[in-house]
């Protein structure tokens, strides 16, 4: 099934005209069947040897094209391609992964070079308390606290420039793989969600291959994925039953570096809060155990930080954000726009009403107030209610009309 899908996919792309490339790229955004078939081909590389070269050749053409969708489609397979290449080199089968190596070199050279061919430099500023960011608001801090952090407020971190390569050797192998993972992590929010599951599984394979860990390949977080690798040890193989790492002779251990594992921890932390909490947590535990075995303090620091943060903010909850960060912002104030035709208190002040003329009368003696005789209120009979109501409405109407007429008249100068 997967072989037929990939064969049709390759033939369809080879018969495309240049004007049809944009439509072909747009279809890949929602075509998960091809991605699933490609993962099956790559995980069972020994079974589909004849398809590895055309698949890598087409993915290389995708990444060299100007279509963003095609480059993003290729980028989702970077972790599994890295694992297949490092595993082949570790097994002594470097000649059998020439096509994968060429694809990785192609992606690396494109990412380390700018559009004009010059080396690319990626720089970014580390969030500090002295400047507002998406994690905090500057005005919520005391001035004394701000002065403590103003010294390093303009510190920038740069990635690059990195040299272009023609081949991968023992000297630059892990540097190239780390650069590829850095590029992958920059596009994590654009990677398809199913690819994050394969990222977690590939991370565990990279960290635990060559070690015996009972129950690793049969985790509940992996489910019934058909691409799960077979167990490297059986109950009767005499493998160690200890949950700690112990060397075995079945598969050689893959060499890793500190920065390489840090990039993997970054990617799995993103997957942890994007629908794959169980698989990502297990992958981070594998990275932590491998870092403890290799005595890599940078990786131990990162994995411990991730694991300890889960006590306060457990992943996989509906209230989690995209990266597990609770952002608290002050409510935005809404500005009400007053229409020119709207009647307000200020609109009455623009006109001089006749009743205000007494303010401009010449000063003189004020006559004493006249006493008001007491008024006798007589009760209204039921027969007079209709007459009183009608007369009251007429009186009120006449008063309103006179007020309107006086307001429209121009006051004397």
Tab-separated table of C-alpha atoms in Angstrom:
chain	number	residue	atom	x	y	z
A	1	UNK	CA	0.000	0.000	0.000
A	2	UNK	CA	2.719	2.484	0.996
A	3	UNK	CA	4.836	1.464	-1.994
A	4	UNK	CA	2.013	2.153	-4.443
A	5	UNK	CA	1.245	5.543	-2.881
A	6	UNK	CA	4.866	6.687	-3.024
A	7	UNK	CA	5.331	5.411	-6.571
A	8	UNK	CA	2.319	7.433	-7.742
A	9	UNK	CA	3.554	10.447	-5.783
A	10	UNK	CA	6.945	10.333	-7.484
A	11	UNK	CA	5.479	9.882	-10.945
A	12	UNK	CA	2.999	12.726	-10.441
A	13	UNK	CA	5.746	15.158	-9.484
A	14	UNK	CA	7.999	14.163	-12.362
A	15	UNK	CA	5.223	14.876	-14.884
A	16	UNK	CA	4.383	18.336	-13.502
A	17	UNK	CA	4.752	21.505	-15.511
A	18	UNK	CA	6.335	24.545	-13.904
A	19	UNK	CA	2.996	26.342	-13.806
A	20	UNK	CA	1.407	23.433	-11.901
A	21	UNK	CA	4.004	23.400	-9.119
A	22	UNK	CA	2.109	25.903	-6.966
A	23	UNK	CA	-1.076	23.807	-7.006
A	24	UNK	CA	0.906	20.660	-6.264
A	25	UNK	CA	2.549	22.346	-3.277
A	26	UNK	CA	-0.774	23.550	-1.875
A	27	UNK	CA	-2.178	20.013	-1.925
A	28	UNK	CA	0.625	18.791	0.331
A	29	UNK	CA	-0.580	20.959	3.200
A	30	UNK	CA	-3.450	18.606	4.035
A	31	UNK	CA	-2.298	15.334	2.463
A	32	UNK	CA	-1.397	13.208	5.482
A	33	UNK	CA	-1.574	9.943	3.549
A	34	UNK	CA	1.684	10.641	1.714
A	35	UNK	CA	3.449	11.600	4.942
A	36	UNK	CA	2.325	8.384	6.621
A	37	UNK	CA	3.491	6.338	3.657
A	38	UNK	CA	6.875	8.077	3.654
A	39	UNK	CA	7.359	7.327	7.348
A	40	UNK	CA	6.578	3.687	6.621
A	41	UNK	CA	9.145	3.589	3.794
A	42	UNK	CA	11.845	5.253	5.919
A	43	UNK	CA	11.230	3.109	9.010
A	44	UNK	CA	11.354	-0.067	6.907
A	45	UNK	CA	14.273	1.014	4.767
A	46	UNK	CA	15.596	-2.518	4.355
A	47	UNK	CA	12.280	-3.611	2.857
A	48	UNK	CA	11.982	-0.707	0.413
A	49	UNK	CA	15.590	-0.260	-0.725
A	50	UNK	CA	14.579	0.630	-4.260
A	51	UNK	CA	12.447	3.584	-3.105
A	52	UNK	CA	14.976	5.295	-0.841
A	53	UNK	CA	16.936	6.975	-3.630
A	54	UNK	CA	13.930	8.372	-5.569
A	55	UNK	CA	12.303	9.536	-2.322
A	56	UNK	CA	15.442	11.383	-1.190
A	57	UNK	CA	15.913	12.824	-4.672
A	58	UNK	CA	12.369	14.202	-4.714
A	59	UNK	CA	12.638	15.595	-1.181
A	60	UNK	CA	15.860	17.323	-2.215
A	61	UNK	CA	14.042	18.861	-5.194
A	62	UNK	CA	11.299	20.033	-2.824
A	63	UNK	CA	13.764	21.808	-0.582
A	64	UNK	CA	15.553	23.481	-3.468
A	65	UNK	CA	12.288	24.857	-4.846
A	66	UNK	CA	10.907	28.284	-4.005
A	67	UNK	CA	7.635	26.917	-2.627
A	68	UNK	CA	7.427	27.269	1.146
A	69	UNK	CA	4.963	24.382	1.500
A	70	UNK	CA	7.334	21.935	-0.208
A	71	UNK	CA	10.281	22.970	1.957
A	72	UNK	CA	8.161	22.639	5.079
A	73	UNK	CA	7.003	19.223	3.922
A	74	UNK	CA	10.613	18.048	3.625
A	75	UNK	CA	11.648	19.577	6.941
A	76	UNK	CA	9.282	17.375	8.957
A	77	UNK	CA	11.383	14.301	8.069
A	78	UNK	CA	14.689	15.763	9.342
A	79	UNK	CA	14.713	13.913	12.734
A	80	UNK	CA	14.107	10.471	11.254
A	81	UNK	CA	16.603	11.153	8.440
A	82	UNK	CA	19.211	12.088	11.047
A	83	UNK	CA	18.534	8.882	12.959
A	84	UNK	CA	18.740	6.712	9.840
A	85	UNK	CA	22.028	8.304	8.826
A	86	UNK	CA	23.656	8.107	12.269
A	87	UNK	CA	22.430	4.542	12.725
A	88	UNK	CA	23.874	3.504	9.354
A	89	UNK	CA	27.216	5.109	10.164
A	90	UNK	CA	27.257	3.411	13.563
A	91	UNK	CA	26.462	0.055	11.956
A	92	UNK	CA	29.284	0.542	9.437
A	93	UNK	CA	26.912	0.853	6.464
A	94	UNK	CA	27.766	4.367	5.310
A	95	UNK	CA	27.605	3.388	1.641
A	96	UNK	CA	24.002	2.277	2.059
A	97	UNK	CA	22.866	5.749	3.133
A	98	UNK	CA	24.494	7.891	0.442
A	99	UNK	CA	21.158	9.262	-0.736
A	100	UNK	CA	20.147	10.246	2.811
A	101	UNK	CA	23.531	11.883	3.354
A	102	UNK	CA	23.172	13.881	0.132
A	103	UNK	CA	19.721	15.076	1.197
A	104	UNK	CA	21.002	16.199	4.599
A	105	UNK	CA	23.918	18.054	2.986
A	106	UNK	CA	21.502	19.795	0.627
A	107	UNK	CA	19.284	20.982	3.490
A	108	UNK	CA	22.285	22.085	5.544
A	109	UNK	CA	23.922	24.125	2.762
A	110	UNK	CA	20.654	25.888	1.943
A	111	UNK	CA	20.035	26.835	5.576
A	112	UNK	CA	23.526	28.145	6.354
A	113	UNK	CA	23.591	30.363	3.243
A	114	UNK	CA	21.662	33.555	2.612
A	115	UNK	CA	19.861	34.343	-0.638
A	116	UNK	CA	22.928	36.125	-2.012
A	117	UNK	CA	25.219	33.214	-1.153
A	118	UNK	CA	26.797	34.804	1.918
A	119	UNK	CA	26.872	32.957	5.250
A	120	UNK	CA	23.628	33.337	7.209
A	121	UNK	CA	23.621	34.711	10.750
A	122	UNK	CA	20.546	34.320	12.953
A	123	UNK	CA	20.459	36.646	15.970
A	124	UNK	CA	17.870	37.035	18.701
A	125	UNK	CA	17.592	38.757	22.089
A	126	UNK	CA	17.182	36.827	25.302
A	127	UNK	CA	14.109	38.045	27.261
A	128	UNK	CA	15.170	39.961	30.367
A	129	UNK	CA	13.164	41.630	33.109
A	130	UNK	CA	14.298	45.119	32.101
A	131	UNK	CA	12.309	44.993	28.859
A	132	UNK	CA	8.746	43.887	28.331
A	133	UNK	CA	8.150	40.577	26.557
A	134	UNK	CA	5.374	38.059	26.077
A	135	UNK	CA	6.303	36.554	29.450
A	136	UNK	CA	5.995	39.637	31.641
A	137	UNK	CA	5.094	43.329	31.708
A	138	UNK	CA	7.724	45.899	32.478
A	139	UNK	CA	5.418	48.192	34.447
A	140	UNK	CA	4.637	45.436	36.939
A	141	UNK	CA	8.240	45.496	38.235
A	142	UNK	CA	9.735	47.822	40.800
A	143	UNK	CA	12.345	50.397	39.628
A	144	UNK	CA	14.917	48.804	41.908
A	145	UNK	CA	14.371	45.446	40.239
A	146	UNK	CA	14.633	46.953	36.769
A	147	UNK	CA	18.019	48.537	37.475
A	148	UNK	CA	19.423	45.151	38.413
A	149	UNK	CA	18.689	43.768	34.943
A	150	UNK	CA	19.417	46.768	32.740
A	151	UNK	CA	23.071	45.796	32.374
A	152	UNK	CA	22.389	42.804	30.109
A	153	UNK	CA	19.220	44.105	28.466
A	154	UNK	CA	20.808	44.477	25.019
A	155	UNK	CA	22.662	41.180	24.909
A	156	UNK	CA	22.011	39.257	21.687
A	157	UNK	CA	22.698	35.636	20.861
A	158	UNK	CA	23.879	34.795	17.338
A	159	UNK	CA	23.812	31.506	15.469
A	160	UNK	CA	26.293	31.268	12.655
A	161	UNK	CA	27.980	31.836	10.364
A	162	UNK	CA	28.573	28.191	9.519
A	163	UNK	CA	30.675	26.962	6.586
A	164	UNK	CA	29.180	25.096	3.668
A	165	UNK	CA	30.238	21.489	3.292
A	166	UNK	CA	30.703	19.010	0.467
A	167	UNK	CA	30.684	15.849	2.552
A	168	UNK	CA	29.999	14.696	6.095
A	169	UNK	CA	32.897	13.207	8.024
A	170	UNK	CA	33.678	12.314	11.610
A	171	UNK	CA	34.873	15.835	12.356
A	172	UNK	CA	31.775	17.766	11.282
A	173	UNK	CA	29.090	15.067	11.576
A	174	UNK	CA	27.522	16.101	14.888
A	175	UNK	CA	27.906	19.808	14.102
A	176	UNK	CA	25.910	19.327	10.899
A	177	UNK	CA	23.249	17.272	12.684
A	178	UNK	CA	22.961	19.919	15.409
A	179	UNK	CA	22.559	22.678	12.807
A	180	UNK	CA	19.840	20.681	11.080
A	181	UNK	CA	17.966	20.259	14.375
A	182	UNK	CA	18.308	23.995	15.054
A	183	UNK	CA	16.689	24.696	11.684
A	184	UNK	CA	13.977	22.149	12.461
A	185	UNK	CA	13.246	23.776	15.831
A	186	UNK	CA	12.855	27.185	14.209
A	187	UNK	CA	9.898	25.831	12.226
A	188	UNK	CA	8.314	23.736	14.964
A	189	UNK	CA	5.099	25.723	14.997
A	190	UNK	CA	4.702	25.050	11.260
A	191	UNK	CA	5.405	21.319	11.465
A	192	UNK	CA	2.418	19.005	11.199
A	193	UNK	CA	1.189	17.516	14.440
A	194	UNK	CA	1.621	13.824	13.415
A	195	UNK	CA	5.306	14.527	12.734
A	196	UNK	CA	5.779	15.422	16.410
A	197	UNK	CA	4.888	11.869	17.390
A	198	UNK	CA	7.642	10.496	15.170
A	199	UNK	CA	9.989	13.112	16.635
A	200	UNK	CA	9.419	11.729	20.150
A	201	UNK	CA	9.914	8.158	19.016
A	202	UNK	CA	13.067	9.019	17.066
A	203	UNK	CA	14.476	10.859	20.087
A	204	UNK	CA	14.044	7.798	22.273
A	205	UNK	CA	15.716	5.622	19.652
A	206	UNK	CA	18.683	7.984	19.392
A	207	UNK	CA	19.119	8.146	23.169
A	208	UNK	CA	18.528	4.501	24.119
A	209	UNK	CA	19.997	2.511	21.250
A	210	UNK	CA	22.781	0.354	22.573
A	211	UNK	CA	21.253	0.241	26.050
A	212	UNK	CA	18.746	-2.166	27.558
A	213	UNK	CA	15.657	-0.581	29.034
A	214	UNK	CA	12.850	-3.033	29.650
A	215	UNK	CA	9.463	-1.830	28.431
A	216	UNK	CA	10.837	1.016	26.325
A	217	UNK	CA	9.624	-0.139	22.925
A	218	UNK	CA	6.213	-1.173	24.257
A	219	UNK	CA	5.149	2.081	25.890
A	220	UNK	CA	1.488	2.914	26.024
A	221	UNK	CA	2.306	6.359	24.646
A	222	UNK	CA	3.394	4.785	21.367
A	223	UNK	CA	0.055	3.028	20.947
A	224	UNK	CA	-0.254	0.563	18.090
A	225	UNK	CA	1.844	2.440	15.574
A	226	UNK	CA	2.851	-0.060	12.873
A	227	UNK	CA	6.216	1.638	12.412
A	228	UNK	CA	7.393	0.878	15.962
A	229	UNK	CA	10.695	-1.009	15.812
A	230	UNK	CA	10.857	-4.578	17.144
A	231	UNK	CA	12.279	-5.142	20.564
A	232	UNK	CA	16.050	-5.539	20.604
A	233	UNK	CA	15.845	-8.063	23.429
A	234	UNK	CA	13.475	-10.893	24.242
A	235	UNK	CA	12.547	-12.333	27.647
A	236	UNK	CA	14.888	-15.232	27.076
A	237	UNK	CA	17.802	-13.327	25.645
A	238	UNK	CA	19.482	-12.851	28.984
A	239	UNK	CA	19.225	-9.069	28.934
A	240	UNK	CA	19.478	-7.162	32.170
A	241	UNK	CA	16.189	-6.641	34.022
A	242	UNK	CA	17.460	-3.493	35.702
A	243	UNK	CA	15.662	-0.278	34.696
A	244	UNK	CA	19.016	1.494	34.523
A	245	UNK	CA	21.087	1.733	31.385
A	246	UNK	CA	23.198	-1.320	30.701
A	247	UNK	CA	25.257	-2.046	27.627
A	248	UNK	CA	24.174	-4.735	25.176
A	249	UNK	CA	25.813	-6.241	22.116
A	250	UNK	CA	22.750	-6.260	19.859
A	251	UNK	CA	22.963	-2.665	18.575
A	252	UNK	CA	25.853	-0.210	18.834
A	253	UNK	CA	25.402	3.009	20.721
A	254	UNK	CA	24.969	6.161	18.606
A	255	UNK	CA	27.474	8.896	19.402
A	256	UNK	CA	25.885	12.180	20.474
A	257	UNK	CA	27.047	15.592	21.656
A	258	UNK	CA	25.788	17.923	24.344
A	259	UNK	CA	24.356	20.558	21.996
A	260	UNK	CA	22.751	17.862	19.846
A	261	UNK	CA	20.801	16.517	22.827
A	262	UNK	CA	19.834	20.032	23.939
A	263	UNK	CA	18.220	20.667	20.547
A	264	UNK	CA	16.326	17.380	20.860
A	265	UNK	CA	15.120	18.386	24.330
A	266	UNK	CA	13.883	21.699	22.904
A	267	UNK	CA	11.865	19.942	20.205
A	268	UNK	CA	10.362	17.418	22.618
A	269	UNK	CA	9.386	20.171	25.044
A	270	UNK	CA	7.327	21.711	22.263
A	271	UNK	CA	5.696	18.349	21.471
A	272	UNK	CA	4.953	17.894	25.174
A	273	UNK	CA	2.394	20.715	25.059
A	274	UNK	CA	1.044	19.952	21.600
A	275	UNK	CA	-1.011	16.755	21.966
A	276	UNK	CA	1.889	14.320	22.593
A	277	UNK	CA	2.555	14.726	26.308
A	278	UNK	CA	3.131	11.070	27.194
A	279	UNK	CA	5.548	10.308	24.358
A	280	UNK	CA	7.457	13.568	24.873
A	281	UNK	CA	7.821	13.043	28.634
A	282	UNK	CA	9.235	9.571	28.051
A	283	UNK	CA	11.626	10.954	25.429
A	284	UNK	CA	12.866	13.634	27.857
A	285	UNK	CA	13.439	10.926	30.481
A	286	UNK	CA	15.523	8.986	27.946
A	287	UNK	CA	17.533	12.106	27.158
A	288	UNK	CA	18.114	12.664	30.873
A	289	UNK	CA	19.356	9.110	31.412
A	290	UNK	CA	21.665	9.350	28.410
A	291	UNK	CA	23.012	12.686	29.652
A	292	UNK	CA	23.681	11.200	33.074
A	293	UNK	CA	25.486	8.281	31.447
A	294	UNK	CA	27.615	10.586	29.278
A	295	UNK	CA	28.016	13.137	32.130
A	296	UNK	CA	26.794	16.115	30.070
A	297	UNK	CA	25.931	18.918	32.536
A	298	UNK	CA	24.222	21.187	29.960
A	299	UNK	CA	21.765	18.477	28.975
A	300	UNK	CA	21.155	17.458	32.608
A	301	UNK	CA	20.350	21.074	33.438
A	302	UNK	CA	17.805	21.340	30.604
A	303	UNK	CA	16.117	17.984	31.209
A	304	UNK	CA	15.901	18.604	34.957
A	305	UNK	CA	14.347	22.007	34.297
A	306	UNK	CA	11.725	20.448	32.014
A	307	UNK	CA	10.918	17.625	34.400
A	308	UNK	CA	10.706	19.878	37.465
A	309	UNK	CA	8.503	22.394	35.651
A	310	UNK	CA	5.924	19.666	35.114
A	311	UNK	CA	5.210	19.564	38.850
A	312	UNK	CA	3.841	23.116	38.736
A	313	UNK	CA	2.444	23.023	35.207
A	314	UNK	CA	1.709	19.452	34.084
A	315	UNK	CA	1.514	19.003	30.347
A	316	UNK	CA	-1.399	17.559	28.463
A	317	UNK	CA	-4.014	19.655	30.256
A	318	UNK	CA	-6.700	21.582	28.314
A	319	UNK	CA	-5.591	24.840	29.960
A	320	UNK	CA	-2.015	24.512	28.727
A	321	UNK	CA	-0.707	27.034	26.250
A	322	UNK	CA	1.238	26.142	23.089
A	323	UNK	CA	4.488	25.992	25.070
A	324	UNK	CA	3.137	25.478	28.577
A	325	UNK	CA	3.537	29.133	29.548
A	326	UNK	CA	0.729	30.972	31.291
A	327	UNK	CA	0.750	34.529	29.971
A	328	UNK	CA	-0.865	37.152	32.231
A	329	UNK	CA	-1.625	40.454	30.529
A	330	UNK	CA	-3.586	43.446	31.734
A	331	UNK	CA	-7.002	43.837	30.083
A	332	UNK	CA	-6.941	46.103	27.087
A	333	UNK	CA	-8.885	49.376	27.459
A	334	UNK	CA	-11.432	50.122	24.789
A	335	UNK	CA	-11.751	53.690	23.503
A	336	UNK	CA	-15.312	54.881	22.875
A	337	UNK	CA	-15.649	57.134	19.851
A	338	UNK	CA	-18.262	59.879	20.291
A	339	UNK	CA	-20.232	60.714	17.189
A	340	UNK	CA	-20.598	64.366	16.196
A	341	UNK	CA	-24.362	63.997	16.050
A	342	UNK	CA	-24.587	62.537	19.562
A	343	UNK	CA	-26.190	64.874	22.165
A	344	UNK	CA	-24.109	65.196	25.331
A	345	UNK	CA	-23.806	67.677	28.184
A	346	UNK	CA	-21.060	69.488	26.295
A	347	UNK	CA	-23.327	70.069	23.288
A	348	UNK	CA	-25.700	72.169	25.417
A	349	UNK	CA	-22.888	74.467	26.486
A	350	UNK	CA	-22.210	75.595	22.942
A	351	UNK	CA	-25.543	77.416	22.825
A	352	UNK	CA	-26.654	80.296	25.008
A	353	UNK	CA	-30.103	79.689	26.350
A	354	UNK	CA	-32.401	82.682	27.164
A	355	UNK	CA	-32.511	81.667	30.786
A	356	UNK	CA	-28.810	82.564	31.073
A	357	UNK	CA	-29.405	86.262	30.238
A	358	UNK	CA	-29.701	87.164	33.908
A	359	UNK	CA	-25.952	86.614	34.231
A	360	UNK	CA	-25.319	89.660	32.016
A	361	UNK	CA	-27.695	92.094	33.783
A	362	UNK	CA	-26.071	95.151	35.430
A	363	UNK	CA	-25.320	94.840	39.091
A	364	UNK	CA	-27.784	96.507	41.459
A	365	UNK	CA	-29.718	95.986	44.612
A	366	UNK	CA	-31.377	92.671	44.786
A	367	UNK	CA	-35.030	92.970	45.768
A	368	UNK	CA	-36.088	90.939	48.753
A	369	UNK	CA	-37.914	87.746	47.980
A	370	UNK	CA	-41.667	87.999	48.067
A	371	UNK	CA	-43.472	85.681	50.429
A	372	UNK	CA	-45.312	82.890	48.731
A	373	UNK	CA	-48.819	82.377	50.005
A	374	UNK	CA	-49.652	78.856	51.058
A	375	UNK	CA	-51.310	76.775	48.444
A	376	UNK	CA	-54.316	74.705	49.214
A	377	UNK	CA	-54.419	71.412	47.373
A	378	UNK	CA	-57.889	70.079	46.813
A	379	UNK	CA	-58.442	66.389	46.122
A	380	UNK	CA	-59.116	65.334	42.547
A	381	UNK	CA	-62.350	63.504	41.987
A	382	UNK	CA	-62.400	60.373	39.817
A	383	UNK	CA	-64.509	62.169	37.244
A	384	UNK	CA	-61.789	64.823	36.875
A	385	UNK	CA	-58.850	62.419	36.265
A	386	UNK	CA	-59.357	62.274	32.501
A	387	UNK	CA	-59.631	66.092	32.266
A	388	UNK	CA	-56.530	66.700	34.433
A	389	UNK	CA	-54.439	64.159	32.470
A	390	UNK	CA	-55.401	65.750	29.157
A	391	UNK	CA	-54.686	69.262	30.354
A	392	UNK	CA	-51.355	68.176	31.843
A	393	UNK	CA	-50.252	66.667	28.544
A	394	UNK	CA	-51.236	69.834	26.675
A	395	UNK	CA	-49.350	72.008	29.157
A	396	UNK	CA	-46.246	69.854	28.934
A	397	UNK	CA	-46.370	69.897	25.143
A	398	UNK	CA	-46.606	73.682	25.040
A	399	UNK	CA	-43.678	74.069	27.446
A	400	UNK	CA	-41.480	71.772	25.350
A	401	UNK	CA	-42.369	73.643	22.164
A	402	UNK	CA	-41.477	77.002	23.766
A	403	UNK	CA	-38.135	75.692	25.014
A	404	UNK	CA	-37.266	74.359	21.574
A	405	UNK	CA	-38.268	77.648	19.918
A	406	UNK	CA	-36.128	79.699	22.315
A	407	UNK	CA	-33.134	77.384	21.879
A	408	UNK	CA	-33.241	77.869	18.115
A	409	UNK	CA	-33.496	81.654	18.291
A	410	UNK	CA	-30.236	83.606	18.177
A	411	UNK	CA	-29.677	85.429	21.482
A	412	UNK	CA	-29.185	89.204	21.384
A	413	UNK	CA	-25.630	90.535	21.492
